[in-house]
Amino acid sequence: MELEGLKMSRSKSQKITVEQFISSMIPLIDMEKEAEISASLGLSSTRSLHASQKRGSSIFNLKCTDAQTGLMGKTLLEFQSNKGDVLPAHKFSTHDVVVLKPNKADQGSSSLGQGVVYRLKDSSITVAFDEIPEDGLNSPLRLEKVANEVTYRRMKDALIQLSKHKGPAVEMIPVLFGEKLPTTTKKIMQFSPFNKTLDHSQRDAISKALSSGNVFLLHGPPGTGKTTTIVEIILQEIKRGSKILACAASNIAVDNIVERLFPYRVRLVRLGHPARLLPQVLESALDAQVLRGDNNSLANDIRKEMKVLNEKMLKSKDRNTRRDIRKELRTLSKEERRRQQLAVIDVLKNADVILTTLTGAASHQLEKITFDLVIIDEAAQALEVACWVALLKGSRCMLAGDHLQLPPTIQSAEAEKMGLGRTLFERLANLYGEEVMSMLAVQYRMHELIMNWSSGEFYGGKIQAHSSVAEHKLWDLENVKRSSSTEPTLILVDTAGFEMEEKKDEEDSTMNEGEATIAIGHALRLVESGVQACDIGIITPYSAQVTYLKVLRGTEAKLKDVEISTVDGFQGREKEAIIISMVRSNVKKEVGFLTDHRRMNVAITRSRRQCCLVCDTETVSEDSFLKHLVEYFQEHGEYLSASEYGH
């Protein structure tokens, strides 16, 4: 089994010392930073502005169409293309750090301002700036993606702190490096659940988490209610009087926990740039809570007083009067800053749980705060170095994730090869196994035919489908007709023998036009049978195929709400129907990075009621793992040839 193979690949006794870890990570962080800067700015001499545009890391010929103040004092600027209704192809996504420049400015020229992408539509991009750029907004503009260097600085600072072996995590550090054994309370922790619908495996995991002394791993295969379990653990820990820091690698995962905690009325604070938060969690944000606090009201009164004095000073001709006013302004300014600080301290001190991204845990606002428990969600997708930013603030930790889904995204292939991508979750799973880990075993997403393949290949056949989903079909959905397209749970469309060979695009990414046409054709059949377009996702491992699929989608108005993305873009998501285009089709039978089995685990398990696999079975079956997948679909699903889609 895949799980056993991963465990066997590293002996349990294999350990790394704190010193070895720190000395190996420092150069790898630098390599990754350089790779990200190179990818985002295209700084090498051979890469021109034109190349940066082609790679999608710059958007040219923009006009500023709207400016709003809001979002806790930030300025939101909306940009549209000067050349047509739709933005050119790009690789920008929400939360990216960007700089705004005049359209024709040189690559290294200074920017008009730096901001964070707040909203993206086909026709516009909205960016949140701390303050409105002073000039230049009336002429043609461009946006460039930039590397967020703060992240790398914070990771390095965490390594320096880790080397000192001090602070609240002093007892936990040797356990996480295998120098001391983890501790647990011997008795099984009984608890009265806040959520009465928890299943047996969730209850067992919570009980084990509550009795853990230093470290606990929550292993959550796809669809098994990992976030539900995390929320219950947080509530139980608050009940015990714990102060908790809850983190994840991505903003969306942090917001997900905030949303799920919100109905329980716990005292929570969400740290982070407002542009990176979901609108529904904004009232939990630190800035919003500070604005509502007593100390901030006093700070506001002081600001009003300062405004009056400033006006008075401007009008006064007398030098002595102006000097006295300046003196008074300095005193008031000092008091205003103190009040602001007190307002922040009040909010953070009174919180039961503070939520932020991993690198957000290095915020100066948390400098003097220690925690009883640090929880890290998505831990199997987070760099271990990033985890330490948060871990150093607490005396116990809980990591939740699944090391059999996608690993962290790393820009530098060399740094990845040298160990940057090996996660703390996987390392501890290999070091201690079931001693500190519980796996959730009931899933609430997939039809059991979709689930059984993943369960057998990755999880030792231990996952069960909950009765509410085990046999659900597409045609059970409202207004969906039972048809040859909506009836099957698994569909394999085989392109072998139809001369649908892959090809490379300008960026050397792989695409397959024939497969894309079939994937769009199947989506169209589903929509014509009544499936809503927004309930369909098309996944493919290659960015060139994503781009081509989006072009084809643009020709069919009915499909505009079909979501198309890479496998990585779909991690943590689900759709009623998923269509997977595997792309690879060549005489050499090369399958490229499809050999990363975890990627295929993620792709298949995004689907709830139907999974359609489009591939050249002759090419992909060259890999034994993918051959098993093809055989599973042939045995348990509907086998179609490309000719049935008009090829």
XYZ file of C-alpha atoms in Angstrom, residues 59-534:
476
model
C -0.513 42.825 -16.829
C -0.016 45.756 -19.240
C -2.282 48.458 -20.702
C -4.535 48.954 -17.694
C -6.712 51.918 -16.781
C -7.919 52.773 -13.274
C -11.729 52.681 -13.455
C -12.760 53.008 -9.812
C -11.324 54.131 -6.449
C -12.995 53.449 -3.112
C -11.936 53.925 0.470
C -13.033 51.168 2.765
C -11.759 47.867 4.057
C -10.498 49.420 7.308
C -8.782 52.439 5.850
C -7.319 50.732 2.755
C -7.868 52.189 -0.725
C -9.385 49.825 -3.301
C -8.431 50.594 -6.904
C -10.096 48.725 -9.755
C -8.233 48.252 -13.064
C -9.560 47.190 -16.460
C -7.867 46.627 -19.797
C -7.444 49.502 -22.233
C -7.625 46.912 -25.031
C -10.957 45.084 -24.903
C -13.396 43.861 -22.291
C -11.326 40.993 -20.850
C -7.981 41.105 -19.046
C -5.135 39.403 -20.963
C -4.073 35.901 -19.785
C -2.207 36.187 -16.463
C -1.137 34.239 -13.378
C -2.331 36.690 -10.733
C -4.496 35.423 -7.885
C -6.136 37.007 -4.848
C -3.698 37.787 -2.002
C -0.711 38.233 -4.368
C 1.570 41.184 -3.563
C 1.766 43.511 -6.582
C 3.321 46.838 -7.597
C 1.684 49.463 -9.800
C 3.811 51.209 -12.445
C 3.317 53.452 -15.482
C 2.784 51.192 -18.489
C 6.060 52.075 -20.241
C 8.300 52.349 -17.144
C 11.559 50.343 -17.157
C 11.697 46.991 -15.344
C 13.731 48.347 -12.412
C 11.916 51.689 -12.088
C 10.268 52.705 -8.820
C 6.566 51.963 -8.417
C 3.560 54.213 -7.848
C 2.523 51.961 -4.965
C 2.467 48.408 -3.593
C -0.716 46.544 -2.739
C -2.491 43.207 -2.392
C -4.866 41.709 -4.988
C -8.316 41.905 -3.408
C -10.705 40.790 -6.152
C -10.322 39.197 -9.593
C -12.849 39.033 -12.415
C -12.417 38.186 -16.105
C -12.760 41.901 -16.896
C -11.076 43.569 -13.894
C -8.557 43.299 -11.061
C -9.012 45.176 -7.762
C -5.992 45.944 -5.574
C -5.954 47.164 -1.951
C -3.340 49.867 -1.246
C -2.459 51.299 2.178
C -2.787 54.746 0.659
C -3.821 56.079 -2.710
C -0.899 56.639 -5.143
C -0.305 60.398 -5.430
C -0.233 60.665 -9.209
C -0.014 58.743 -12.459
C -3.455 57.100 -12.209
C -4.784 58.895 -15.285
C -2.239 57.426 -17.697
C -1.878 53.789 -18.939
C -0.636 51.454 -16.158
C 0.709 47.989 -15.512
C 0.721 45.624 -12.524
C 3.648 43.327 -11.655
C 3.650 40.414 -9.236
C 6.431 40.628 -6.641
C 7.914 38.198 -4.150
C 6.790 38.723 -0.568
C 10.217 39.033 1.038
C 8.749 39.487 4.548
C 7.840 35.779 4.555
C 11.454 34.712 4.053
C 12.756 37.138 6.672
C 10.271 35.786 9.222
C 11.257 32.169 8.512
C 14.935 33.015 9.025
C 14.136 34.845 12.273
C 12.272 31.730 13.482
C 15.361 29.589 12.828
C 17.518 32.003 14.861
C 15.002 31.778 17.728
C 14.862 27.991 17.448
C 18.650 27.795 17.842
C 18.390 29.483 21.264
C 16.177 26.696 22.743
C 14.285 29.217 24.899
C 10.709 30.372 25.346
C 7.378 28.588 25.749
C 8.290 25.759 23.325
C 11.431 24.716 25.228
C 9.940 21.366 26.370
C 8.330 20.634 23.007
C 11.384 21.204 20.758
C 13.290 18.019 21.779
C 10.115 15.950 21.222
C 9.654 17.312 17.688
C 13.268 16.377 16.893
C 13.031 12.866 18.395
C 15.357 13.581 21.323
C 12.602 13.033 23.925
C 9.501 10.853 23.733
C 6.077 12.508 23.506
C 3.980 12.476 26.673
C 0.273 11.683 27.108
C -2.080 11.400 30.048
C -2.780 7.708 30.578
C -6.553 7.996 31.047
C -8.869 8.390 28.052
C -10.213 11.943 28.047
C -14.001 11.970 28.210
C -15.679 15.074 26.819
C -19.171 16.368 26.143
C -19.175 17.430 22.458
C -20.443 20.835 21.312
C -21.169 19.230 17.919
C -23.522 16.299 18.517
C -23.085 14.866 14.996
C -19.420 13.788 15.356
C -18.685 10.244 14.134
C -16.738 7.597 16.082
C -13.375 8.319 14.406
C -13.719 12.079 15.022
C -14.579 11.468 18.698
C -11.618 9.101 19.118
C -9.266 11.657 17.527
C -10.543 14.479 19.769
C -10.145 12.310 22.870
C -6.560 11.471 21.868
C -5.796 15.136 21.099
C -7.058 16.250 24.516
C -4.863 13.691 26.278
C -1.690 14.538 24.300
C 1.119 16.182 26.265
C 3.316 17.781 23.569
C 2.249 16.790 20.067
C -0.736 15.338 18.238
C -1.239 14.642 14.508
C -4.747 14.659 13.047
C -4.614 12.723 9.766
C -7.582 13.790 7.630
C -8.016 11.983 4.291
C -10.235 13.759 1.700
C -13.774 14.572 2.844
C -13.408 13.185 6.395
C -14.352 16.374 8.278
C -10.903 17.550 9.352
C -12.038 21.158 9.945
C -15.084 19.955 11.917
C -12.711 18.006 14.179
C -10.286 20.948 14.577
C -13.170 23.250 15.577
C -14.349 20.777 18.244
C -10.792 20.468 19.640
C -10.529 24.279 19.845
C -13.878 24.500 21.692
C -12.887 21.746 24.140
C -9.517 23.388 24.802
C -11.150 26.790 25.425
C -13.487 25.076 27.886
C -10.361 23.817 29.708
C -9.039 27.387 29.880
C -6.406 27.137 27.130
C -5.290 30.122 25.066
C -4.906 28.961 21.471
C -3.017 30.093 18.369
C -4.626 28.529 15.271
C -2.742 28.817 11.973
C -2.585 27.451 8.433
C -0.357 27.976 5.415
C -3.104 29.773 3.454
C -5.490 32.605 4.332
C -8.461 30.683 2.991
C -7.877 27.774 5.402
C -7.590 30.181 8.365
C -10.814 31.958 7.330
C -12.534 28.588 7.032
C -11.829 27.881 10.735
C -12.935 31.419 11.718
C -16.243 30.914 9.891
C -16.865 27.556 11.540
C -16.023 28.890 15.032
C -18.121 32.029 14.676
C -21.543 30.527 15.606
C -20.113 29.324 18.949
C -19.507 32.920 20.073
C -15.977 32.289 21.304
C -13.692 35.272 21.782
C -11.618 35.092 18.630
C -9.361 37.475 16.738
C -8.314 37.110 13.101
C -4.915 38.712 12.413
C -3.998 39.677 8.851
C -4.230 42.216 6.027
C -7.958 42.943 5.478
C -7.579 42.402 1.704
C -6.573 38.814 2.381
C -9.626 37.978 4.516
C -12.992 36.710 3.337
C -15.661 39.460 3.696
C -17.639 37.271 6.129
C -14.776 37.142 8.655
C -13.901 40.861 8.572
C -15.765 41.673 11.782
C -13.484 39.199 13.595
C -10.371 40.983 12.279
C -8.083 42.691 14.776
C -8.489 46.086 13.041
C -12.305 45.887 13.257
C -12.248 44.928 16.948
C -9.743 47.679 17.776
C -12.041 50.240 16.093
C -14.869 49.109 18.412
C -12.755 49.291 21.622
C -12.897 51.958 24.392
C -9.229 52.876 24.061
C -9.677 53.486 20.363
C -12.596 55.864 21.044
C -10.252 57.875 23.261
C -7.592 57.778 20.514
C -10.230 59.135 18.089
C -11.009 62.026 20.441
C -7.302 62.853 20.593
C -7.075 62.785 16.765
C -9.975 65.267 16.521
C -8.211 67.550 19.014
C -4.980 67.297 16.962
C -6.867 68.266 13.784
C -8.211 71.420 15.443
C -4.724 72.338 16.701
C -3.170 71.756 13.248
C -5.681 74.150 11.666
C -4.990 76.709 14.403
C -1.226 76.426 13.833
C -1.594 76.962 10.063
C -3.582 80.170 10.656
C -1.349 81.563 13.413
C 1.291 84.153 12.497
C 2.872 84.264 15.960
C 6.042 82.178 16.299
C 5.618 81.546 20.047
C 2.008 80.416 19.620
C 3.066 78.000 16.862
C 5.885 76.620 19.061
C 3.453 76.006 21.952
C 0.977 74.280 19.645
C 3.741 72.008 18.256
C 4.701 71.021 21.794
C 1.076 70.193 22.597
C 0.754 68.202 19.343
C 3.812 66.082 20.244
C 2.287 65.240 23.639
C -1.069 64.378 22.074
C 0.580 62.275 19.340
C 2.418 60.239 21.985
C -0.836 59.682 23.892
C -2.714 58.740 20.703
C -0.114 56.042 19.863
C -0.287 54.736 23.440
C -4.083 54.490 23.263
C -3.901 52.673 19.911
C -1.424 50.198 21.399
C -3.595 49.673 24.483
C -6.599 49.027 22.230
C -4.651 46.278 20.398
C -3.374 44.756 23.676
C -6.933 44.747 25.123
C -8.341 42.823 22.156
C -5.516 40.249 22.017
C -5.386 39.741 25.797
C -9.104 38.966 25.983
C -9.135 36.522 23.055
C -9.462 32.767 23.669
C -8.169 31.975 20.196
C -6.074 34.045 17.784
C -6.071 32.956 14.133
C -3.512 33.858 11.483
C -1.355 32.408 8.718
C 1.905 30.731 9.784
C 4.104 33.682 8.849
C 1.456 36.047 10.281
C 2.274 34.482 13.671
C 5.516 36.517 13.569
C 3.472 39.745 13.794
C 4.931 42.208 16.330
C 1.474 42.283 17.946
C 2.003 38.712 19.207
C 5.555 39.337 20.472
C 4.739 39.134 24.180
C 1.883 36.608 23.997
C 2.379 32.907 24.727
C -0.096 30.108 24.040
C -1.074 26.830 25.701
C -1.702 25.202 22.330
C -0.626 25.912 18.742
C -2.834 24.317 16.075
C -1.613 24.131 12.463
C -4.102 23.140 9.766
C -2.863 22.177 6.257
C 0.367 21.125 8.004
C 1.187 18.610 5.250
C 1.194 21.514 2.745
C 3.310 23.850 4.849
C 7.091 24.230 4.868
C 8.475 22.982 8.184
C 10.400 26.261 8.586
C 7.117 28.206 8.332
C 5.560 25.943 10.992
C 8.296 26.916 13.456
C 7.264 30.599 13.226
C 4.059 29.604 15.052
C 5.298 26.616 17.084
C 7.809 28.687 19.084
C 4.898 30.550 20.694
C 3.327 27.548 22.463
C 4.027 24.651 24.809
C 1.863 22.046 22.987
C 1.031 21.554 19.320
C -1.486 19.842 17.095
C -0.853 19.424 13.365
C -3.715 18.554 11.020
C -3.309 17.476 7.403
C -2.757 14.597 5.018
C 0.758 13.763 3.810
C -0.799 11.604 1.052
C -2.228 14.663 -0.710
C -0.226 17.482 -2.337
C 3.006 18.639 -0.685
C 3.966 22.341 -0.333
C 4.401 24.288 -3.582
C 8.095 25.064 -4.057
C 9.540 27.302 -6.784
C 13.147 26.077 -6.581
C 13.529 22.517 -7.903
C 17.003 22.377 -6.347
C 15.783 23.436 -2.880
C 12.985 20.876 -3.095
C 15.457 18.125 -4.005
C 17.619 19.104 -1.020
C 14.751 18.705 1.452
C 12.848 22.009 1.658
C 9.629 20.208 0.708
C 9.785 17.589 3.447
C 7.096 18.584 5.935
C 7.053 18.415 9.715
C 3.781 16.445 9.514
C 5.380 13.716 7.395
C 8.539 13.705 9.490
C 6.589 13.215 12.730
C 4.295 10.627 11.127
C 7.412 8.613 10.240
C 9.052 9.229 13.611
C 6.151 8.347 15.929
C 3.339 6.929 13.755
C 0.141 5.971 15.558
C 1.673 6.814 18.921
C 0.782 10.494 18.315
C -1.611 10.234 15.347
C -5.296 9.547 14.691
C -6.758 9.046 11.213
C -10.332 10.095 10.470
C -12.074 7.188 8.766
C -15.579 8.299 7.698
C -15.881 10.511 4.619
C -18.820 12.781 3.766
C -18.064 13.823 0.184
C -17.788 11.008 -2.337
C -19.819 8.169 -3.762
C -18.163 4.997 -2.467
C -16.947 3.988 -5.963
C -14.867 7.185 -6.141
C -13.694 6.764 -2.551
C -12.776 3.065 -2.743
C -9.958 3.636 -5.217
C -8.333 6.298 -3.016
C -8.961 4.328 0.189
C -7.382 1.173 -1.252
C -4.353 2.878 -2.829
C -3.488 5.315 -0.041
C -5.259 4.574 3.246
C -5.070 0.800 3.659
C -8.764 0.397 2.740
C -9.776 1.936 6.092
C -12.052 4.747 4.854
C -15.840 4.255 4.870
C -18.386 6.375 3.025
C -21.081 7.864 5.264
C -24.562 6.587 4.353
C -25.607 10.109 3.257
C -23.111 10.052 0.344
C -22.253 6.378 -0.281
C -24.645 5.987 -3.226
C -25.549 9.535 -4.247
C -25.698 10.214 -8.001
C -25.737 13.261 -10.250
C -29.365 12.621 -11.193
C -30.388 12.846 -7.516
C -29.730 16.593 -7.749
C -32.703 18.893 -8.282
C -33.670 19.441 -11.951
C -31.055 16.939 -13.220
C -32.344 14.366 -15.734
C -31.279 10.730 -15.608
C -29.288 10.247 -18.802
C -26.338 8.300 -20.187
C -24.179 11.252 -19.048
C -25.508 11.585 -15.479
C -26.042 7.875 -14.713
C -22.428 6.637 -14.250
C -20.313 7.478 -11.195
C -17.045 6.713 -12.990
C -16.378 7.369 -16.696
C -13.178 6.638 -18.617
C -12.858 8.316 -22.033
C -9.968 6.648 -23.860
C -8.160 8.653 -26.561
C -5.649 5.894 -27.453
C -5.452 5.366 -31.224
C -7.122 8.671 -32.113
C -3.934 10.638 -32.829
C -4.514 13.147 -30.024
C -0.862 13.736 -29.279
C 0.250 16.240 -26.682
C 2.207 19.355 -27.679
C 4.171 22.113 -25.938
C 3.134 25.761 -25.633
C 5.533 28.748 -25.738
C 6.318 28.345 -22.032
C 7.185 24.645 -22.484
C 4.059 23.494 -20.645
C 2.184 20.507 -22.096
C -1.287 20.630 -23.642
C -3.615 18.306 -25.546
C -6.254 19.959 -27.735
C -8.187 16.754 -28.428
C -8.563 15.943 -24.727
C -9.622 19.531 -24.001
C -12.390 19.279 -26.628
C -13.655 16.026 -25.053
C -13.579 17.505 -21.521
C -15.588 20.545 -22.673
C -17.919 18.213 -24.639
C -18.650 16.137 -21.519
C -19.265 19.280 -19.432
C -21.747 20.433 -22.103
C -23.598 17.086 -21.952
C -23.884 17.400 -18.169
C -25.233 20.961 -18.372
C -27.744 19.884 -21.044
C -28.917 17.158 -18.622
C -29.593 19.808 -15.969
C -26.360 19.850 -13.949
C -25.524 23.434 -12.968
C -22.301 24.685 -14.570
C -20.998 25.884 -11.161
